[in-house]
PDB file of C-alpha atoms in Angstrom:
ATOM      1  CA  MET A   1       0.000   0.000   0.000  1.00 60.00           C
ATOM      2  CA  THR A   2       1.461   3.359  -1.031  1.00 70.00           C
ATOM      3  CA  ARG A   3       1.783   6.288   1.339  1.00 61.00           C
ATOM      4  CA  SER A   4      -1.043   8.159  -0.408  1.00 87.00           C
ATOM      5  CA  THR A   5      -3.302   5.093  -0.280  1.00 92.00           C
ATOM      6  CA  THR A   6      -2.528   4.575   3.404  1.00 94.00           C
ATOM      7  CA  GLU A   7      -3.327   8.220   4.132  1.00 97.00           C
ATOM      8  CA  LEU A   8      -6.600   8.033   2.202  1.00 98.00           C
ATOM      9  CA  THR A   9      -7.573   4.833   4.021  1.00 98.00           C
ATOM     10  CA  GLU A  10      -6.948   6.531   7.363  1.00 98.00           C
ATOM     11  CA  GLN A  11      -8.991   9.574   6.349  1.00 98.00           C
ATOM     12  CA  ILE A  12     -11.987   7.466   5.290  1.00 99.00           C
ATOM     13  CA  HIS A  13     -11.720   5.349   8.421  1.00 99.00           C
ATOM     14  CA  LEU A  14     -11.571   8.355  10.744  1.00 99.00           C
ATOM     15  CA  ALA A  15     -14.555  10.004   9.048  1.00 99.00           C
ATOM     16  CA  CYS A  16     -16.673   6.876   9.472  1.00 98.00           C
ATOM     17  CA  LEU A  17     -15.508   6.294  13.046  1.00 98.00           C
ATOM     18  CA  LEU A  18     -16.172   9.878  14.129  1.00 99.00           C
ATOM     19  CA  GLU A  19     -19.652   9.843  12.602  1.00 99.00           C
ATOM     20  CA  ALA A  20     -20.519   6.585  14.354  1.00 98.00           C
ATOM     21  CA  SER A  21     -19.064   7.644  17.707  1.00 98.00           C
ATOM     22  CA  ALA A  22     -20.855  10.967  18.196  1.00 97.00           C
ATOM     23  CA  ARG A  23     -23.995  10.642  20.328  1.00 96.00           C
ATOM     24  CA  LYS A  24     -26.334  12.026  17.698  1.00 97.00           C
ATOM     25  CA  PRO A  25     -30.101  12.075  18.266  1.00 97.00           C
ATOM     26  CA  GLY A  26     -31.838   9.063  16.789  1.00 96.00           C
ATOM     27  CA  ASN A  27     -28.736   7.231  15.541  1.00 96.00           C
ATOM     28  CA  VAL A  28     -26.841   4.217  16.835  1.00 94.00           C
ATOM     29  CA  HIS A  29     -23.855   5.362  18.907  1.00 96.00           C
ATOM     30  CA  PRO A  30     -21.726   4.027  21.797  1.00 94.00           C
ATOM     31  CA  ASN A  31     -24.626   4.376  24.255  1.00 93.00           C
ATOM     32  CA  ALA A  32     -27.573   3.558  21.984  1.00 89.00           C
ATOM     33  CA  SER A  33     -28.415   0.507  19.889  1.00 90.00           C
ATOM     34  CA  PHE A  34     -31.290  -0.681  17.727  1.00 93.00           C
ATOM     35  CA  HIS A  35     -32.676  -4.188  18.071  1.00 89.00           C
ATOM     36  CA  ASP A  36     -30.593  -5.293  15.067  1.00 88.00           C
ATOM     37  CA  LEU A  37     -27.706  -2.799  15.065  1.00 92.00           C
ATOM     38  CA  GLU A  38     -25.123  -1.678  17.588  1.00 94.00           C
ATOM     39  CA  TYR A  39     -22.103   0.591  17.683  1.00 95.00           C
ATOM     40  CA  ALA A  40     -19.680  -2.276  17.044  1.00 95.00           C
ATOM     41  CA  ASP A  41     -21.369  -2.937  13.691  1.00 95.00           C
ATOM     42  CA  PHE A  42     -20.489   0.559  12.510  1.00 96.00           C
ATOM     43  CA  VAL A  43     -16.950   0.426  13.883  1.00 96.00           C
ATOM     44  CA  ARG A  44     -16.259  -2.815  12.046  1.00 96.00           C
ATOM     45  CA  SER A  45     -17.951  -1.515   8.894  1.00 97.00           C
ATOM     46  CA  ALA A  46     -15.548   1.436   8.903  1.00 97.00           C
ATOM     47  CA  ASP A  47     -12.641  -1.000   9.079  1.00 97.00           C
ATOM     48  CA  ILE A  48     -14.050  -2.919   6.113  1.00 97.00           C
ATOM     49  CA  ILE A  49     -14.830  -0.163   3.644  1.00 98.00           C
ATOM     50  CA  ALA A  50     -11.896   2.221   4.156  1.00 98.00           C
ATOM     51  CA  PRO A  51      -9.220   0.175   2.335  1.00 97.00           C
ATOM     52  CA  ILE A  52     -11.645  -0.781  -0.431  1.00 97.00           C
ATOM     53  CA  LEU A  53     -12.645   2.803  -1.198  1.00 98.00           C
ATOM     54  CA  ALA A  54      -9.029   3.994  -0.951  1.00 97.00           C
ATOM     55  CA  SER A  55      -7.582   1.361  -3.279  1.00 94.00           C
ATOM     56  CA  PRO A  56      -6.158   2.823  -6.527  1.00 87.00           C
ATOM     57  CA  THR A  57      -7.939   0.366  -8.798  1.00 77.00           C
ATOM     58  CA  PRO A  58      -8.991   1.556 -12.273  1.00 72.00           C
ATOM     59  CA  GLU A  59     -12.278  -0.340 -12.520  1.00 79.00           C
ATOM     60  CA  GLY A  60     -14.540   2.597 -11.725  1.00 90.00           C
ATOM     61  CA  LEU A  61     -16.866   3.802  -8.987  1.00 96.00           C
ATOM     62  CA  GLY A  62     -19.452   1.088  -9.428  1.00 97.00           C
ATOM     63  CA  THR A  63     -16.942  -1.681  -8.801  1.00 97.00           C
ATOM     64  CA  LYS A  64     -15.690  -0.084  -5.580  1.00 97.00           C
ATOM     65  CA  ILE A  65     -19.171   0.657  -4.310  1.00 98.00           C
ATOM     66  CA  LEU A  66     -20.365  -2.896  -4.926  1.00 97.00           C
ATOM     67  CA  ALA A  67     -17.196  -4.344  -3.379  1.00 97.00           C
ATOM     68  CA  ALA A  68     -17.539  -2.232  -0.223  1.00 97.00           C
ATOM     69  CA  VAL A  69     -21.236  -3.003   0.232  1.00 97.00           C
ATOM     70  CA  THR A  70     -20.757  -6.721  -0.468  1.00 96.00           C
ATOM     71  CA  ALA A  71     -17.847  -6.989   1.969  1.00 96.00           C
ATOM     72  CA  THR A  72     -19.929  -5.305   4.673  1.00 96.00           C
ATOM     73  CA  GLN A  73     -22.863  -7.632   4.069  1.00 92.00           C
ATOM     74  CA  GLN A  74     -20.669 -10.725   4.106  1.00 91.00           C
ATOM     75  CA  GLU A  75     -19.300  -9.908   7.547  1.00 88.00           C
ATOM     76  CA  ARG A  76     -22.048  -7.886   9.276  1.00 82.00           C
ATOM     77  CA  HIS A  77     -25.109  -9.318   7.459  1.00 83.00           C
ATOM     78  CA  ARG A  78     -26.929  -5.986   7.565  1.00 82.00           C
ATOM     79  CA  ASN A  79     -26.946  -2.576   5.923  1.00 88.00           C
ATOM     80  CA  THR A  80     -24.792  -0.225   7.960  1.00 90.00           C
ATOM     81  CA  ASN A  81     -23.252   1.978   5.309  1.00 94.00           C
ATOM     82  CA  LEU A  82     -24.849   1.978   1.832  1.00 96.00           C
ATOM     83  CA  GLY A  83     -25.436   5.735   1.743  1.00 96.00           C
ATOM     84  CA  MET A  84     -22.048   6.389   3.275  1.00 98.00           C
ATOM     85  CA  VAL A  85     -20.309   4.260   0.642  1.00 98.00           C
ATOM     86  CA  LEU A  86     -22.237   5.975  -2.147  1.00 98.00           C
ATOM     87  CA  LEU A  87     -21.052   9.371  -0.907  1.00 99.00           C
ATOM     88  CA  LEU A  88     -17.488   8.505   0.050  1.00 99.00           C
ATOM     89  CA  ALA A  89     -16.583   6.572  -3.102  1.00 98.00           C
ATOM     90  CA  PRO A  90     -16.622   9.526  -5.535  1.00 98.00           C
ATOM     91  CA  LEU A  91     -15.030  11.864  -2.995  1.00 98.00           C
ATOM     92  CA  ALA A  92     -12.210   9.380  -2.427  1.00 98.00           C
ATOM     93  CA  ALA A  93     -11.728   9.055  -6.196  1.00 97.00           C
ATOM     94  CA  VAL A  94     -10.765  12.711  -6.675  1.00 97.00           C
ATOM     95  CA  PRO A  95      -7.023  12.827  -7.491  1.00 95.00           C
ATOM     96  CA  ARG A  96      -4.890  13.796  -4.524  1.00 93.00           C
ATOM     97  CA  GLU A  97      -3.466  16.845  -6.302  1.00 94.00           C
ATOM     98  CA  GLN A  98      -6.930  18.339  -6.795  1.00 96.00           C
ATOM     99  CA  HIS A  99      -9.241  19.980  -4.291  1.00 96.00           C
ATOM    100  CA  LEU A 100     -12.574  18.219  -3.940  1.00 97.00           C
ATOM    101  CA  GLN A 101     -14.505  21.143  -5.392  1.00 93.00           C
ATOM    102  CA  GLU A 102     -12.260  21.097  -8.447  1.00 93.00           C
ATOM    103  CA  GLY A 103     -12.182  17.351  -9.013  1.00 97.00           C
ATOM    104  CA  ILE A 104     -15.558  15.948  -8.008  1.00 98.00           C
ATOM    105  CA  THR A 105     -17.359  17.090 -11.161  1.00 97.00           C
ATOM    106  CA  ASP A 106     -14.842  15.270 -13.360  1.00 97.00           C
ATOM    107  CA  VAL A 107     -15.239  12.100 -11.286  1.00 97.00           C
ATOM    108  CA  LEU A 108     -19.023  12.221 -11.586  1.00 98.00           C
ATOM    109  CA  GLN A 109     -19.030  13.028 -15.299  1.00 97.00           C
ATOM    110  CA  ALA A 110     -16.730  10.062 -15.944  1.00 96.00           C
ATOM    111  CA  THR A 111     -19.253   7.582 -14.535  1.00 97.00           C
ATOM    112  CA  THR A 112     -20.753   5.062 -16.930  1.00 96.00           C
ATOM    113  CA  ARG A 113     -23.869   2.985 -17.410  1.00 96.00           C
ATOM    114  CA  GLN A 114     -21.874   0.036 -16.057  1.00 96.00           C
ATOM    115  CA  ASP A 115     -21.208   2.011 -12.868  1.00 97.00           C
ATOM    116  CA  ALA A 116     -24.952   2.573 -12.571  1.00 97.00           C
ATOM    117  CA  ALA A 117     -25.678  -1.136 -13.050  1.00 96.00           C
ATOM    118  CA  LEU A 118     -23.158  -2.069 -10.358  1.00 96.00           C
ATOM    119  CA  VAL A 119     -24.609   0.497  -7.955  1.00 96.00           C
ATOM    120  CA  TYR A 120     -28.079  -0.929  -8.585  1.00 94.00           C
ATOM    121  CA  GLU A 121     -26.666  -4.318  -7.626  1.00 95.00           C
ATOM    122  CA  ALA A 122     -25.060  -2.825  -4.502  1.00 95.00           C
ATOM    123  CA  ILE A 123     -28.422  -1.374  -3.468  1.00 92.00           C
ATOM    124  CA  ARG A 124     -30.079  -4.753  -3.983  1.00 91.00           C
ATOM    125  CA  VAL A 125     -27.336  -6.413  -1.895  1.00 93.00           C
ATOM    126  CA  ALA A 126     -27.733  -3.883   0.928  1.00 90.00           C
ATOM    127  CA  ASN A 127     -31.542  -4.058   0.758  1.00 82.00           C
ATOM    128  CA  PRO A 128     -32.077  -0.726   2.536  1.00 76.00           C
ATOM    129  CA  GLY A 129     -35.307   0.012   4.354  1.00 63.00           C
ATOM    130  CA  GLY A 130     -38.023   2.105   2.790  1.00 55.00           C
ATOM    131  CA  MET A 131     -37.245   1.235  -0.802  1.00 57.00           C
ATOM    132  CA  GLY A 132     -40.249   1.012  -3.096  1.00 55.00           C
ATOM    133  CA  ARG A 133     -40.981   1.070  -6.794  1.00 52.00           C
ATOM    134  CA  VAL A 134     -40.493   4.350  -8.602  1.00 51.00           C
ATOM    135  CA  ASP A 135     -41.650   5.482 -12.002  1.00 39.00           C
ATOM    136  CA  GLU A 136     -38.190   5.932 -13.502  1.00 44.00           C
ATOM    137  CA  GLN A 137     -35.128   3.691 -13.330  1.00 50.00           C
ATOM    138  CA  ASP A 138     -36.653   1.117 -10.992  1.00 64.00           C
ATOM    139  CA  LEU A 139     -33.916  -0.966  -9.390  1.00 66.00           C
ATOM    140  CA  SER A 140     -35.346  -4.152 -10.880  1.00 66.00           C
ATOM    141  CA  MET A 141     -34.546  -2.790 -14.341  1.00 74.00           C
ATOM    142  CA  GLN A 142     -31.231  -2.102 -16.061  1.00 83.00           C
ATOM    143  CA  PRO A 143     -30.218   1.561 -15.884  1.00 88.00           C
ATOM    144  CA  GLU A 144     -30.698   3.630 -19.005  1.00 86.00           C
ATOM    145  CA  GLY A 145     -28.035   6.198 -18.164  1.00 95.00           C
ATOM    146  CA  THR A 146     -24.737   6.739 -16.413  1.00 97.00           C
ATOM    147  CA  LEU A 147     -24.504   6.709 -12.637  1.00 97.00           C
ATOM    148  CA  VAL A 148     -24.710  10.484 -12.334  1.00 98.00           C
ATOM    149  CA  GLU A 149     -27.630  10.573 -14.785  1.00 97.00           C
ATOM    150  CA  VAL A 150     -29.724   8.074 -12.832  1.00 96.00           C
ATOM    151  CA  MET A 151     -28.853   9.847  -9.592  1.00 97.00           C
ATOM    152  CA  ARG A 152     -30.249  13.061 -11.051  1.00 97.00           C
ATOM    153  CA  LEU A 153     -33.561  11.281 -11.597  1.00 94.00           C
ATOM    154  CA  ALA A 154     -33.743  10.482  -7.867  1.00 93.00           C
ATOM    155  CA  ALA A 155     -32.376  13.798  -6.590  1.00 96.00           C
ATOM    156  CA  GLU A 156     -35.729  15.230  -5.503  1.00 95.00           C
ATOM    157  CA  ARG A 157     -36.507  12.294  -3.235  1.00 94.00           C
ATOM    158  CA  ASP A 158     -33.059  11.255  -1.964  1.00 96.00           C
ATOM    159  CA  LEU A 159     -30.348  13.444  -0.443  1.00 98.00           C
ATOM    160  CA  VAL A 160     -27.543  11.080  -1.452  1.00 98.00           C
ATOM    161  CA  ALA A 161     -28.676  11.245  -5.072  1.00 98.00           C
ATOM    162  CA  ALA A 162     -29.001  15.018  -4.727  1.00 98.00           C
ATOM    163  CA  GLU A 163     -25.325  15.220  -3.792  1.00 99.00           C
ATOM    164  CA  TYR A 164     -24.403  13.494  -7.052  1.00 98.00           C
ATOM    165  CA  ALA A 165     -26.671  15.865  -8.963  1.00 98.00           C
ATOM    166  CA  SER A 166     -25.224  18.989  -7.302  1.00 98.00           C
ATOM    167  CA  ALA A 167     -21.521  18.024  -7.286  1.00 98.00           C
ATOM    168  CA  PHE A 168     -21.747  17.440  -3.517  1.00 99.00           C
ATOM    169  CA  ASP A 169     -23.033  20.880  -2.633  1.00 98.00           C
ATOM    170  CA  ILE A 170     -24.115  20.035   0.929  1.00 99.00           C
ATOM    171  CA  THR A 171     -20.833  18.266   1.659  1.00 99.00           C
ATOM    172  CA  VAL A 172     -18.423  20.894   0.346  1.00 98.00           C
ATOM    173  CA  GLU A 173     -20.438  24.079   0.872  1.00 97.00           C
ATOM    174  CA  THR A 174     -22.169  23.401   4.210  1.00 98.00           C
ATOM    175  CA  GLY A 175     -20.845  20.370   6.061  1.00 98.00           C
ATOM    176  CA  ALA A 176     -17.074  20.633   5.760  1.00 98.00           C
ATOM    177  CA  PRO A 177     -16.942  24.438   6.253  1.00 98.00           C
ATOM    178  CA  PHE A 178     -19.041  24.185   9.414  1.00 98.00           C
ATOM    179  CA  LEU A 179     -16.755  21.540  10.903  1.00 98.00           C
ATOM    180  CA  SER A 180     -13.740  23.792  10.307  1.00 97.00           C
ATOM    181  CA  GLN A 181     -15.085  26.719  12.336  1.00 94.00           C
ATOM    182  CA  LEU A 182     -13.100  25.808  15.462  1.00 87.00           C
ATOM    183  CA  GLU A 183      -9.334  25.453  15.550  1.00 85.00           C
ATOM    184  CA  ASN A 184      -9.408  22.744  18.219  1.00 92.00           C
ATOM    185  CA  PHE A 185     -11.659  20.163  16.569  1.00 96.00           C
ATOM    186  CA  VAL A 186     -10.010  17.389  18.588  1.00 95.00           C
ATOM    187  CA  GLU A 187     -11.497  18.742  21.821  1.00 94.00           C
ATOM    188  CA  HIS A 188     -14.952  19.534  20.448  1.00 95.00           C
ATOM    189  CA  TRP A 189     -15.545  16.929  17.744  1.00 98.00           C
ATOM    190  CA  GLU A 190     -18.685  15.421  19.274  1.00 96.00           C
ATOM    191  CA  ALA A 191     -20.387  18.771  19.852  1.00 96.00           C
ATOM    192  CA  MET A 192     -19.507  19.884  16.320  1.00 98.00           C
ATOM    193  CA  ILE A 193     -20.922  16.703  14.790  1.00 98.00           C
ATOM    194  CA  VAL A 194     -24.138  16.808  16.830  1.00 98.00           C
ATOM    195  CA  THR A 195     -24.646  20.465  15.930  1.00 98.00           C
ATOM    196  CA  LEU A 196     -24.011  19.739  12.253  1.00 99.00           C
ATOM    197  CA  GLN A 197     -26.617  16.987  12.423  1.00 99.00           C
ATOM    198  CA  LEU A 198     -29.175  19.457  13.767  1.00 99.00           C
ATOM    199  CA  ILE A 199     -28.316  21.991  11.053  1.00 99.00           C
ATOM    200  CA  LEU A 200     -28.607  19.423   8.272  1.00 99.00           C
ATOM    201  CA  MET A 201     -31.892  18.020   9.602  1.00 99.00           C
ATOM    202  CA  ARG A 202     -33.251  21.554   9.934  1.00 99.00           C
ATOM    203  CA  ASP A 203     -32.341  22.536   6.389  1.00 99.00           C
ATOM    204  CA  HIS A 204     -32.746  19.208   4.572  1.00 99.00           C
ATOM    205  CA  PRO A 205     -35.538  16.874   5.757  1.00 98.00           C
ATOM    206  CA  ASP A 206     -34.011  13.425   6.123  1.00 98.00           C
ATOM    207  CA  THR A 207     -34.976  11.299   3.135  1.00 97.00           C
ATOM    208  CA  LEU A 208     -34.587   7.974   4.942  1.00 96.00           C
ATOM    209  CA  ILE A 209     -37.218   9.159   7.417  1.00 97.00           C
ATOM    210  CA  ALA A 210     -39.361  10.333   4.503  1.00 97.00           C
ATOM    211  CA  ARG A 211     -39.115   6.944   2.773  1.00 94.00           C
ATOM    212  CA  LYS A 212     -39.967   4.992   5.914  1.00 93.00           C
ATOM    213  CA  CYS A 213     -42.457   7.286   7.616  1.00 96.00           C
ATOM    214  CA  GLY A 214     -43.587   9.839   5.043  1.00 96.00           C
ATOM    215  CA  ALA A 215     -42.673  13.413   4.170  1.00 97.00           C
ATOM    216  CA  GLU A 216     -44.706  14.894   7.027  1.00 98.00           C
ATOM    217  CA  THR A 217     -42.627  13.019   9.601  1.00 98.00           C
ATOM    218  CA  ALA A 218     -39.386  14.177   7.975  1.00 98.00           C
ATOM    219  CA  ILE A 219     -40.645  17.767   8.059  1.00 98.00           C
ATOM    220  CA  GLU A 220     -41.603  17.378  11.730  1.00 98.00           C
ATOM    221  CA  CYS A 221     -38.050  16.208  12.405  1.00 98.00           C
ATOM    222  CA  SER A 222     -36.776  19.378  10.713  1.00 99.00           C
ATOM    223  CA  ARG A 223     -39.086  21.481  12.865  1.00 99.00           C
ATOM    224  CA  ARG A 224     -37.817  19.855  16.058  1.00 98.00           C
ATOM    225  CA  ALA A 225     -34.179  20.285  15.013  1.00 98.00           C
ATOM    226  CA  ARG A 226     -34.865  23.948  14.249  1.00 99.00           C
ATOM    227  CA  ALA A 227     -36.435  24.408  17.685  1.00 98.00           C
ATOM    228  CA  ALA A 228     -33.444  22.814  19.417  1.00 98.00           C
ATOM    229  CA  LEU A 229     -31.018  25.097  17.597  1.00 98.00           C
ATOM    230  CA  LYS A 230     -33.161  28.169  18.248  1.00 98.00           C
ATOM    231  CA  ALA A 231     -33.182  27.280  21.944  1.00 98.00           C
ATOM    232  CA  GLY A 232     -29.381  27.381  21.968  1.00 97.00           C
ATOM    233  CA  GLY A 233     -28.458  23.846  20.962  1.00 96.00           C
ATOM    234  CA  LEU A 234     -25.792  22.223  23.087  1.00 95.00           C
ATOM    235  CA  GLY A 235     -24.831  25.617  24.499  1.00 94.00           C
ATOM    236  CA  SER A 236     -27.918  26.050  26.673  1.00 95.00           C
ATOM    237  CA  THR A 237     -29.899  24.012  29.169  1.00 95.00           C
ATOM    238  CA  LEU A 238     -33.112  24.495  27.177  1.00 96.00           C
ATOM    239  CA  GLY A 239     -31.351  23.546  23.959  1.00 96.00           C
ATOM    240  CA  ARG A 240     -29.994  20.340  25.474  1.00 95.00           C
ATOM    241  CA  GLU A 241     -33.462  19.510  26.781  1.00 96.00           C
ATOM    242  CA  GLN A 242     -34.872  20.003  23.281  1.00 96.00           C
ATOM    243  CA  ILE A 243     -32.156  17.762  21.821  1.00 97.00           C
ATOM    244  CA  ALA A 244     -32.925  15.062  24.389  1.00 95.00           C
ATOM    245  CA  GLN A 245     -36.629  15.284  23.507  1.00 96.00           C
ATOM    246  CA  LEU A 246     -35.767  15.056  19.808  1.00 97.00           C
ATOM    247  CA  ASP A 247     -33.662  11.987  20.532  1.00 96.00           C
ATOM    248  CA  LYS A 248     -36.548  10.322  22.372  1.00 95.00           C
ATOM    249  CA  TRP A 249     -38.988  11.155  19.561  1.00 96.00           C
ATOM    250  CA  LEU A 250     -36.652   9.819  16.868  1.00 97.00           C
ATOM    251  CA  ARG A 251     -36.196   6.548  18.760  1.00 95.00           C
ATOM    252  CA  SER A 252     -39.925   5.924  19.092  1.00 90.00           C
ATOM    253  CA  ASP A 253     -41.824   3.853  16.536  1.00 84.00           C
ATOM    254  CA  ASP A 254     -39.166   1.111  16.697  1.00 86.00           C
ATOM    255  CA  ASN A 255     -36.416   3.472  15.476  1.00 89.00           C
ATOM    256  CA  ARG A 256     -38.116   3.976  12.107  1.00 90.00           C
ATOM    257  CA  ARG A 257     -37.401   7.702  12.449  1.00 96.00           C
ATOM    258  CA  ASN A 258     -33.650   7.096  12.378  1.00 96.00           C
ATOM    259  CA  PRO A 259     -32.101  10.042  10.464  1.00 98.00           C
ATOM    260  CA  GLY A 260     -29.748   7.767   8.561  1.00 96.00           C
ATOM    261  CA  THR A 261     -29.293   9.880   5.447  1.00 98.00           C
ATOM    262  CA  THR A 262     -28.186  12.805   7.590  1.00 99.00           C
ATOM    263  CA  ALA A 263     -25.594  10.514   9.186  1.00 98.00           C
ATOM    264  CA  ASP A 264     -24.288   9.634   5.725  1.00 98.00           C
ATOM    265  CA  LEU A 265     -23.944  13.320   4.856  1.00 99.00           C
ATOM    266  CA  ILE A 266     -22.033  13.895   8.092  1.00 99.00           C
ATOM    267  CA  ALA A 267     -19.552  11.138   7.218  1.00 99.00           C
ATOM    268  CA  ALA A 268     -19.018  12.731   3.804  1.00 99.00           C
ATOM    269  CA  ALA A 269     -18.506  16.166   5.382  1.00 99.00           C
ATOM    270  CA  LEU A 270     -16.029  14.755   7.883  1.00 99.00           C
ATOM    271  CA  PHE A 271     -14.052  13.075   5.126  1.00 99.00           C
ATOM    272  CA  ALA A 272     -14.024  16.247   3.040  1.00 99.00           C
ATOM    273  CA  ALA A 273     -12.847  18.366   5.976  1.00 99.00           C
ATOM    274  CA  ILE A 274     -10.117  15.880   6.905  1.00 98.00           C
ATOM    275  CA  ARG A 275      -8.993  15.319   3.315  1.00 98.00           C
ATOM    276  CA  GLU A 276      -8.791  19.043   2.552  1.00 98.00           C
ATOM    277  CA  GLY A 277      -6.880  19.822   5.751  1.00 97.00           C
ATOM    278  CA  MET A 278      -9.737  21.928   7.101  1.00 98.00           C
ATOM    279  CA  ILE A 279      -9.683  20.085  10.429  1.00 98.00           C
ATOM    280  CA  VAL A 280      -7.144  18.038  12.355  1.00 96.00           C
ATOM    281  CA  PRO A 281      -9.091  14.975  13.536  1.00 98.00           C
ATOM    282  CA  PRO A 282      -8.488  13.061  16.731  1.00 98.00           C
ATOM    283  CA  SER A 283      -6.579   9.820  16.393  1.00 97.00           C
ATOM    284  CA  VAL A 284      -8.286   6.448  16.655  1.00 97.00           C
ATOM    285  CA  GLU A 285      -6.840   6.142  20.156  1.00 97.00           C
ATOM    286  CA  GLU A 286      -8.233   9.531  21.163  1.00 97.00           C
ATOM    287  CA  ILE A 287     -11.659   8.604  19.802  1.00 97.00           C
ATOM    288  CA  GLN A 288     -11.564   5.339  21.750  1.00 96.00           C
ATOM    289  CA  ARG A 289     -10.639   7.248  24.911  1.00 96.00           C
ATOM    290  CA  ASP A 290     -13.515   9.669  24.395  1.00 95.00           C
ATOM    291  CA  VAL A 291     -15.946   6.829  23.680  1.00 95.00           C
ATOM    292  CA  SER A 292     -14.930   5.134  26.923  1.00 94.00           C
ATOM    293  CA  GLN A 293     -15.680   8.359  28.777  1.00 91.00           C
ATOM    294  CA  MET A 294     -19.059   8.654  27.002  1.00 90.00           C
ATOM    295  CA  GLN A 295     -19.989   5.167  28.135  1.00 85.00           C
ATOM    296  CA  ASP A 296     -19.141   6.100  31.708  1.00 83.00           C
ATOM    297  CA  GLU A 297     -21.289   9.248  31.474  1.00 79.00           C
ATOM    298  CA  GLY A 298     -24.492   7.518  30.438  1.00 67.00           C
ATOM    299  CA  PRO A 299     -26.990   7.519  27.612  1.00 58.00           C
ATOM    300  CA  TRP A 300     -26.840  11.159  26.592  1.00 58.00           C
ATOM    301  CA  LEU A 301     -24.665  14.260  26.656  1.00 52.00           C
ATOM    302  CA  THR A 302     -23.987  15.527  30.148  1.00 42.00           C
ATOM    303  CA  SER A 303     -25.706  18.685  31.326  1.00 39.00           C
ATOM    304  CA  ASP A 304     -22.473  20.665  31.322  1.00 40.00           C
ATOM    305  CA  THR A 305     -21.574  19.853  27.711  1.00 39.00           C
ATOM    306  CA  GLN A 306     -20.938  23.121  25.938  1.00 38.00           C
ATOM    307  CA  SER A 307     -21.544  24.092  22.363  1.00 38.00           C
ATOM    308  CA  ALA A 308     -18.578  24.136  20.027  1.00 38.00           C
TER     309      ALA A 308
END
């Protein structure tokens, strides 16, 4: 493995690990599990996909995406990272000498119909929740366009597809810049990630929630995130109470309100910020230390946690 490949693997791995480790409302994290998913599933999934997505193979995006999803399914037997893989694969494919904003359009425009077919297969392998038949480019059919073209068809109903259609606008224009606002990201990474989640849910109703529970529920989630931020977010007692209430609401209905697409966008933003040198991330050992402290604290952020 070359130095650049090793560095890229580490960047992908850290982005996935940080996203999974932050105690975000409604998601699996070190102190919260679903009946079929726990924190360890996401930690191991990060280990699995990072070297696959970082490998300098010439086969194309579709091959890497299918390989990463298949490897995850073979070991974990569940969908932990389909959206994350779909977002990270093109970002990781941008040549090292280019900034993401400069190179991502070329990566997307170079996608082929074969890439689209392989991504369709990856989606079938992952079997994500909330998938139904759609009028155009149904997954049971062969794609009639390149990967970026079929993503454009789904952009209005899926935030991951919308990132392909917009050259990763949310990732590079909102997510990564927000994470870079503090110099000492290492000390405040969890607060920054939780706050970014609230901002993204406020501004972009989570499309996994919309698929599973309907658009009205996704909009209600946005309203609650907006209220928590308006109340001061993690920086105020009322804001933390609102976040805790949002967490409880998201975990009701057998966790069907899990804001999973927002989590995928956060992983992409973390990778972009790390890759571009916008933040200095904590090491794996530092994350593990912080996670151990979280588990000692209990199920939610402590009352004296301050906003980043």
